[in-house]
């Protein structure tokens, strides 16, 4: 049973890292106004990332046309990834992070 905890933590850490990459792609693509977010694959990317980003948009609305909410979103995910990596390290697992 103890070997499943590090495996579970490794899965959570991997999920967070993949989601961070998706968020970076989403934020970078938002700089291009010609992208139609209703066409694939952009629609899927938007459906995966916008609910999470909207949580932070309700806290920090866009100021002067600039959306600062992804900064909070990135900080929270980075904090969680670091926390879970340290927990996994304390459980005797090393994932090479």
C-alpha positions as a printed Julia matrix, in Angstrom:
97×3 Matrix{Float64}:
   0.0    0.0     0.0
   2.83   2.41    0.78
   4.17   2.1    -2.78
   0.86   3.35   -4.2
   1.09   6.67   -2.36
   4.26   7.77   -4.18
   2.77   6.46   -7.44
  -0.38   8.48   -6.8
   1.69  11.55   -5.99
   3.72  11.02   -9.14
   0.48  10.94  -11.15
  -0.77  14.14   -9.53
   2.55  15.88  -10.12
   2.56  14.77  -13.77
  -1.01  16.01  -14.21
  -0.14  19.4   -12.73
   2.92  19.72  -14.98
   0.91  18.85  -18.1
  -1.82  21.28  -17.08
   0.79  24.01  -16.58
   1.98  23.47  -20.14
  -1.61  23.71  -21.41
  -2.06  26.96  -19.47
   1.13  28.43  -20.94
  -0.05  27.54  -24.45
  -3.47  29.05  -23.74
  -2.0   32.29  -22.41
   0.49  32.63  -25.27
  -2.2   32.0   -27.87
  -4.43  34.64  -26.29
  -1.96  37.21  -27.65
  -3.09  36.35  -31.19
  -6.54  37.87  -31.78
  -6.97  36.06  -35.11
  -7.37  32.67  -33.41
 -10.93  31.38  -33.56
 -11.52  29.71  -30.19
 -14.59  27.91  -31.59
 -12.52  25.73  -33.96
 -10.55  22.65  -32.97
  -8.02  22.2   -31.37
  -8.44  25.63  -29.78
 -11.94  24.82  -28.54
 -10.67  21.84  -26.57
  -7.8   23.84  -25.14
 -10.19  26.58  -24.12
 -12.62  24.11  -22.54
  -9.8   22.54  -20.52
  -8.19  25.72  -19.25
 -10.87  28.43  -19.06
 -12.82  27.01  -16.08
  -9.65  27.08  -13.97
  -8.63  30.53  -15.21
 -12.16  31.87  -14.63
 -11.77  31.11  -10.92
  -8.97  33.66  -10.8
 -10.63  36.09  -13.21
 -13.4   36.49  -10.65
 -10.74  37.52   -8.1
  -8.69  39.79  -10.38
 -10.63  41.26  -13.31
  -8.65  42.37  -16.37
  -7.05  45.77  -15.82
  -6.56  47.98  -18.84
  -7.2   45.09  -21.2
  -4.5   42.94  -19.56
  -5.53  39.76  -17.76
  -3.34  39.2   -14.7
  -5.35  36.23  -13.42
  -3.11  33.59  -15.05
  -0.29  34.73  -12.76
  -2.27  33.57   -9.73
  -3.27  30.4   -11.54
   0.38  29.58  -12.32
   1.52  30.4    -8.78
  -1.07  28.1    -7.21
  -0.25  25.2    -9.52
   3.5   25.68   -9.0
   2.96  25.75   -5.24
   0.94  22.52   -5.39
   3.52  20.83   -7.64
   6.29  21.79   -5.22
   4.26  20.65   -2.23
   3.45  17.27   -3.76
   7.03  16.8    -4.93
   8.28  17.41   -1.38
   5.64  15.04    0.0
   6.71  12.38   -2.48
  10.35  12.94   -1.57
   9.48  12.5     2.1
   7.7    9.25    1.27
  10.92   7.78   -0.06
  10.26   8.29   -3.75
  12.48  10.16   -6.13
  11.04  11.18   -9.46
  13.95  13.22  -10.73
  12.21  16.59  -10.27
